[in-house]
C-alpha cells in the first residue's frame, strides 16, 4: 500500500504474538501508517522453509524489515548481506532491515535487556558478580548484555551443563575485556549465588505453564538483586519472593518492551517512546 510502512514477525507458533499490536500502536502514536504482520511458520514446515526465498520475497514485496524469532534467529544469518557488530558477536539476529545494500541483521534482544538494566538499576546496584540461570537463546542475549554493562564475573547455570559450558565459551569470545565466566549445573549454583551481587532468570520457570522458580527460595536475600526475563506473568514467583525479602527486582516486560523499542527505531527511523511501549506491553 502506497506510503504504508510494512514489517513482519517471522517465527513458529507466533500467531498469538502481541508484537504486531505493540508496533502498530507505537506507529499510530507517531502518525506513521504502519502495518505489522505475522508470518507464522507451521511446525512441520520449519526444517524445509527456504529462508533465503522468504527474505527475497519480503524485500521484493516492499517490506521494510522483519523481526525474527524462534527457531530462526541463527539460521537467518546465512541469508543476510551484513550484520551489526553486536549481532555478529552474538551469532543471533532478531531484526532484519532491508535497504539498497541488501538485508542487514541486528540484535535488539541484548540491547533490550541492557536498556532495561540501565532504566531499572542505573548505576546504583553492584554488578561485579552475577549468576544467570538458563543458557538458551535468550540467555545468550542477557549474558552478552551483562558483560557489556560491566559484569566481571558471570556464573552461568543450566540444568543442561553442556549448554552452560557452550555459552560460557561464547561469552568469553564475545567479551571485549577480561571477564571470568563459569558454567555449572544446579548443584554448583547455591555457593555461586551466595557470593553474587545479582541473579538473572533466563529459564522458562515462572511462566504460567512452567510454574515455580529455577532457584531455591533459601538462596534469595535482601542484598541480591533479581532480574527476570519471563514476562507472562510480569510478576513471577521469583520476583514476588525477592520483593518480599526487600530485594531490588526487574521484571521481564522491560526487556520485551525495549527490544521492540530498538526494532521500531530501526524500522521507522524515529525513536519510539520507551515509557509508552512499556505501558503497552503491560496492557496487551
Ligand atoms: P531456551 O529453551 O532456548 O533456553 C532455556 C534454558 O533454560 C535451557 O538451556 C534449559 O536447559 C534451561 N532450563 C530450563 N529449566 C531450568 C531450570 N530449572 N534450571 C536451570 N536451567 C533450566 O529458551 P529461551 O528462548 O532462552 O527463553 C527462555 C525464557 O525467556 C522464555 O521461556 C521466555 O519466558 C523468556 N524470554 C523473554 C524475553 C523478553 O523479551 N522478556 C525474550 C525471550 C525469552
Coordinates of C-alpha atoms and ligand atoms in Angstrom, one line a residue:
X1 CA 0.0 0.0 0.0
X2 CA 1.3 3.4 -1.0
X3 CA 3.0 5.1 1.9
X4 CA 2.2 2.4 4.4
X5 CA 5.3 1.0 6.1
X6 CA 5.0 -2.8 6.4
X7 CA 7.1 -5.0 8.7
X8 CA 6.5 -8.6 9.9
X9 CA 7.5 -11.1 12.5
X10 CA 8.8 -14.5 11.3
X11 CA 8.7 -17.5 13.6
X12 CA 7.0 -20.7 14.6
X13 CA 3.9 -20.6 16.9
X14 CA 3.6 -16.8 16.8
X15 CA 0.0 -16.4 15.7
X16 CA -0.9 -15.0 19.2
X17 CA 2.1 -12.7 19.4
X18 CA 1.4 -9.2 20.8
X19 CA 4.3 -7.7 18.8
X20 CA 2.1 -6.6 15.9
X21 CA -0.2 -4.6 18.2
X22 CA 2.8 -3.2 20.1
X23 CA 4.5 -1.9 16.9
X24 CA 1.3 -0.6 15.2
X25 CA 0.2 1.3 18.3
X26 CA 3.5 3.0 18.5
X27 CA 3.4 3.8 14.8
X28 CA 0.0 5.3 15.2
X29 CA 1.2 7.5 18.0
X30 CA 3.8 8.9 15.7
X31 CA 1.3 9.4 12.8
X32 CA 3.1 6.7 10.8
X33 CA 0.9 4.5 8.5
X34 CA 2.4 1.2 9.7
X35 CA 1.2 -2.4 9.3
X36 CA 3.0 -5.2 11.2
X37 CA 2.2 -8.7 10.0
X38 CA 3.0 -12.2 11.3
X39 CA 4.4 -14.9 9.2
X40 CA 3.7 -17.9 11.3
X41 CA 5.7 -21.0 10.0
X42 CA 3.9 -24.2 10.7
X43 CA 5.9 -26.6 12.9
X44 CA 6.1 -29.2 10.1
X45 CA 7.4 -26.6 7.7
X46 CA 10.3 -25.3 9.9
X47 CA 13.0 -27.6 8.6
X48 CA 12.3 -27.2 4.9
X49 CA 11.5 -23.5 4.9
X50 CA 13.6 -21.6 2.4
X51 CA 14.6 -18.6 4.5
X52 CA 16.5 -17.0 1.6
X53 CA 13.5 -17.1 -0.6
X54 CA 11.3 -15.7 2.2
X55 CA 13.7 -12.8 2.7
X56 CA 13.9 -12.1 -1.1
X57 CA 10.1 -12.2 -1.3
X58 CA 9.6 -9.9 1.7
X59 CA 12.1 -7.4 0.2
X60 CA 10.5 -7.6 -3.3
X61 CA 7.1 -7.0 -1.7
X62 CA 8.4 -3.8 -0.2
X63 CA 8.5 -4.9 3.4
X64 CA 10.8 -2.6 5.3
X65 CA 12.1 -5.1 7.9
X66 CA 11.5 -8.3 9.8
X67 CA 11.6 -9.4 13.3
X68 CA 12.9 -13.0 13.5
X69 CA 12.2 -15.3 16.4
X70 CA 12.4 -18.9 17.4
X71 CA 13.7 -21.1 15.7
X72 CA 15.2 -18.9 13.0
X73 CA 17.5 -16.4 14.9
X74 CA 20.7 -18.3 14.0
X75 CA 19.6 -19.8 10.7
X76 CA 18.7 -16.4 9.2
X77 CA 22.3 -15.2 9.4
X78 CA 23.4 -17.3 6.3
X79 CA 20.9 -15.3 4.2
X80 CA 21.9 -11.8 5.2
X81 CA 24.3 -9.4 3.5
X82 CA 25.6 -7.7 6.6
X83 CA 25.4 -7.9 10.4
X84 CA 25.7 -5.2 13.1
X85 CA 28.8 -5.8 15.2
X86 CA 26.7 -7.0 18.1
X87 CA 24.6 -9.4 16.1
X88 CA 27.9 -10.8 14.6
X89 CA 29.4 -11.3 18.1
X90 CA 26.2 -12.9 19.4
X91 CA 25.6 -15.1 16.4
X92 CA 21.9 -14.3 16.6
X93 CA 19.6 -11.9 14.7
X94 CA 16.1 -10.9 15.8
X95 CA 15.8 -7.8 13.5
X96 CA 16.4 -7.6 9.7
X97 CA 16.4 -4.3 7.9
X98 CA 16.2 -4.1 4.1
X99 CA 17.8 -1.2 2.2
X100 CA 19.5 -0.5 -1.1
X101 CA 22.5 -2.5 0.0
X102 CA 20.6 -5.7 0.9
X103 CA 19.5 -7.2 4.2
X104 CA 21.3 -6.3 7.4
X105 CA 20.8 -8.2 10.7
X106 CA 20.6 -6.6 14.1
X107 CA 20.0 -8.0 17.6
X108 CA 17.8 -5.9 19.9
X109 CA 17.3 -8.7 22.4
X110 CA 20.6 -8.0 24.1
X111 CA 20.2 -4.2 23.8
X112 CA 16.6 -4.6 25.2
X113 CA 17.8 -6.3 28.3
X114 CA 20.7 -3.9 28.7
X115 CA 18.5 -0.9 28.4
X116 CA 16.1 -2.5 30.9
X117 CA 19.0 -2.9 33.4
X118 CA 20.0 0.8 32.8
X119 CA 16.5 2.0 33.4
X120 CA 15.7 -0.2 36.4
X121 CA 19.0 -0.2 38.2
X122 CA 21.1 2.7 36.7
X123 CA 24.5 2.7 38.4
X124 CA 23.1 2.2 41.9
X125 CA 23.4 -1.6 42.2
X126 CA 26.6 -3.6 42.3
X127 CA 27.2 -5.6 39.1
X128 CA 30.6 -7.2 39.6
X129 CA 29.4 -10.8 40.1
X130 CA 26.1 -12.2 38.7
X131 CA 24.6 -15.6 38.4
X132 CA 22.4 -16.3 35.4
X133 CA 20.2 -19.4 35.4
X134 CA 19.3 -20.5 31.8
X135 CA 21.8 -20.7 29.0
X136 CA 19.5 -20.9 26.0
X137 CA 18.8 -18.4 23.2
X138 CA 17.5 -15.6 25.4
X139 CA 20.2 -16.3 27.9
X140 CA 22.9 -15.6 25.3
X141 CA 21.5 -12.1 24.8
X142 CA 21.2 -11.4 28.5
X143 CA 24.8 -12.8 29.2
X144 CA 26.2 -10.5 26.5
X145 CA 24.3 -7.6 27.9
X146 CA 25.6 -8.3 31.4
X147 CA 29.3 -8.3 30.4
X148 CA 28.7 -5.3 28.2
X149 CA 27.3 -3.5 31.3
X150 CA 30.4 -4.3 33.3
X151 CA 29.8 -7.6 35.0
X152 CA 33.3 -9.0 35.5
X153 CA 32.3 -12.4 37.0
X154 CA 29.4 -14.2 35.3
X155 CA 28.3 -17.6 36.6
X156 CA 26.1 -19.5 34.1
X157 CA 23.9 -22.2 35.5
X158 CA 21.7 -24.6 33.4
X159 CA 20.1 -28.0 34.1
X160 CA 21.9 -28.9 30.9
X161 CA 25.5 -28.2 32.0
X162 CA 26.7 -28.6 28.4
X163 CA 24.6 -25.6 27.4
X164 CA 26.1 -23.5 30.2
X165 CA 29.6 -24.5 29.1
X166 CA 28.9 -23.7 25.5
X167 CA 27.5 -20.3 26.4
X168 CA 30.4 -19.6 28.7
X169 CA 32.8 -20.2 25.8
X170 CA 30.8 -17.9 23.6
X171 CA 30.6 -15.2 26.2
X172 CA 34.4 -15.3 26.7
X173 CA 34.8 -14.9 23.0
X174 CA 32.2 -12.0 22.8
X175 CA 33.5 -10.0 25.7
X176 CA 35.7 -7.0 24.9
X177 CA 37.7 -7.1 28.1
X178 CA 38.7 -9.5 30.8
X179 CA 35.8 -11.4 32.2
X180 CA 35.5 -14.6 34.3
X181 CA 32.8 -16.9 33.2
X182 CA 32.0 -20.2 34.9
X183 CA 29.5 -23.0 34.0
X184 CA 27.6 -25.1 36.4
X185 CA 24.6 -27.3 36.8
X186 CA 22.2 -26.5 39.7
X187 CA 24.4 -28.5 42.2
X188 CA 27.1 -25.9 42.0
X189 CA 24.8 -22.9 41.9
X190 CA 24.0 -22.2 45.6
X191 CA 27.5 -21.2 46.5
X192 CA 27.8 -19.0 43.4
X193 CA 24.6 -17.2 44.3
X194 CA 25.7 -16.7 48.0
X195 CA 28.7 -14.7 46.7
X196 CA 26.9 -12.8 43.9
X197 CA 25.5 -9.3 43.6
X198 CA 22.7 -10.2 41.3
X199 CA 20.7 -13.1 39.8
X200 CA 19.2 -13.3 36.3
X201 CA 16.5 -15.8 35.4
X202 CA 16.7 -16.8 31.7
X203 CA 14.9 -20.1 32.1
X204 CA 11.1 -20.5 31.3
X205 CA 10.5 -21.2 35.0
X206 CA 7.8 -18.7 36.3
X207 CA 5.7 -18.8 33.2
X208 CA 2.1 -19.8 33.6
X209 CA 2.8 -23.2 32.0
X210 CA 6.2 -23.5 33.8
X211 CA 5.3 -22.6 37.4
X212 CA 7.8 -22.2 40.2
X213 CA 11.3 -20.9 40.0
X214 CA 14.7 -22.3 39.0
X215 CA 16.5 -21.4 42.3
X216 CA 15.7 -22.4 45.8
X217 CA 14.0 -19.6 47.8
X218 CA 16.5 -20.0 50.6
X219 CA 19.2 -18.7 48.1
X220 CA 17.5 -15.3 47.8
X221 CA 18.3 -12.5 50.2
X222 CA 17.7 -8.7 50.6
X223 CA 21.0 -7.7 49.0
X224 CA 20.8 -9.9 46.0
X225 CA 19.1 -8.1 43.1
X226 CA 17.0 -10.2 40.8
X227 CA 16.2 -9.7 37.1
X228 CA 13.6 -12.0 35.5
X229 CA 13.1 -12.1 31.7
X230 CA 9.9 -14.1 31.9
X231 CA 7.1 -11.6 31.4
X232 CA 3.9 -13.7 31.4
X233 CA 3.1 -13.2 34.2
X234 CA 5.0 -10.0 34.7
X235 CA 5.4 -10.7 38.4
X236 CA 6.8 -14.2 38.6
X237 CA 7.2 -16.3 41.7
X238 CA 10.9 -15.4 41.7
X239 CA 10.2 -11.6 41.5
X240 CA 7.5 -11.8 44.2
X241 CA 9.7 -13.8 46.6
X242 CA 12.7 -11.4 46.1
X243 CA 10.4 -8.4 46.7
X244 CA 9.1 -9.9 49.9
X245 CA 12.7 -10.0 51.1
X246 CA 13.1 -6.4 50.2
X247 CA 15.5 -7.1 47.2
X248 CA 15.7 -4.9 44.1
X249 CA 13.9 -6.5 41.1
X250 CA 13.5 -6.1 37.4
X251 CA 10.6 -7.7 35.5
X252 CA 10.8 -9.2 32.0
X253 CA 8.3 -6.8 30.4
X254 CA 11.2 -4.3 30.3
X255 CA 13.3 -6.5 28.0
X256 CA 10.3 -7.2 25.8
X257 CA 9.4 -3.5 25.5
X258 CA 13.0 -2.3 24.9
X259 CA 13.7 -4.9 22.2
X260 CA 10.6 -3.6 20.5
X261 CA 11.7 0.0 21.1
X262 CA 15.0 -0.7 19.4
X263 CA 13.4 -2.6 16.5
X264 CA 10.8 0.1 16.0
X265 CA 13.6 2.7 15.8
X266 CA 15.4 0.7 13.1
X267 CA 12.2 0.0 11.1
X268 CA 10.6 3.5 11.3
X269 CA 13.7 5.7 11.7
X270 CA 12.3 7.5 14.7
X271 CA 12.8 7.0 18.4
X272 CA 10.0 5.1 20.0
X273 CA 8.6 6.4 23.3
X274 CA 10.0 3.8 25.6
X275 CA 7.7 4.6 28.5
X276 CA 4.7 4.3 26.2
X277 CA 5.8 1.0 24.7
X278 CA 6.4 -0.4 28.2
X279 CA 2.9 0.6 29.3
X280 CA 1.5 -1.1 26.2
X281 CA 3.3 -4.3 26.9
X282 CA 1.6 -4.2 30.3
X283 CA -1.8 -3.6 28.7
X284 CA -1.6 -6.1 25.9
Ligands
LIG1 P1 15.6 -21.9 25.6 O1 14.7 -23.1 25.7 O2 16.4 -21.6 24.5 O3 16.5 -21.8 26.9 C1 16.1 -22.1 28.2 C2 17.2 -22.7 29.0 O4 16.9 -22.9 30.4 C3 17.6 -24.1 28.5 O5 19.0 -24.1 28.3 C4 17.2 -25.0 29.6 O6 18.1 -26.2 29.8 C5 17.3 -24.1 30.8 N1 16.5 -24.5 32.0 C6 15.2 -25.0 31.9 N2 14.8 -25.2 33.2 C7 15.8 -24.9 34.0 C8 16.0 -25.0 35.4 N3 15.0 -25.4 36.2 N4 17.2 -24.6 35.9 C9 18.2 -24.2 35.1 N5 18.1 -24.2 33.8 C10 16.9 -24.5 33.2 O7 14.6 -20.7 25.8 P2 14.9 -19.1 25.6 O8 14.5 -18.8 24.2 O9 16.2 -18.8 26.0 O10 13.8 -18.4 26.5 C11 13.8 -18.6 27.9 C12 12.6 -17.8 28.5 O11 12.9 -16.4 28.4 C13 11.3 -18.0 27.8 O12 10.5 -19.0 28.3 C14 10.6 -16.6 27.9 O13 9.7 -16.7 29.0 C15 11.7 -15.7 28.3 N6 12.0 -14.7 27.2 C16 11.7 -13.4 27.5 C17 12.0 -12.4 26.6 C18 11.7 -11.0 26.9 O14 11.8 -10.1 26.0 N7 11.5 -10.6 28.1 C19 12.6 -12.7 25.4 C20 12.9 -14.1 25.1 C21 12.6 -15.0 26.0

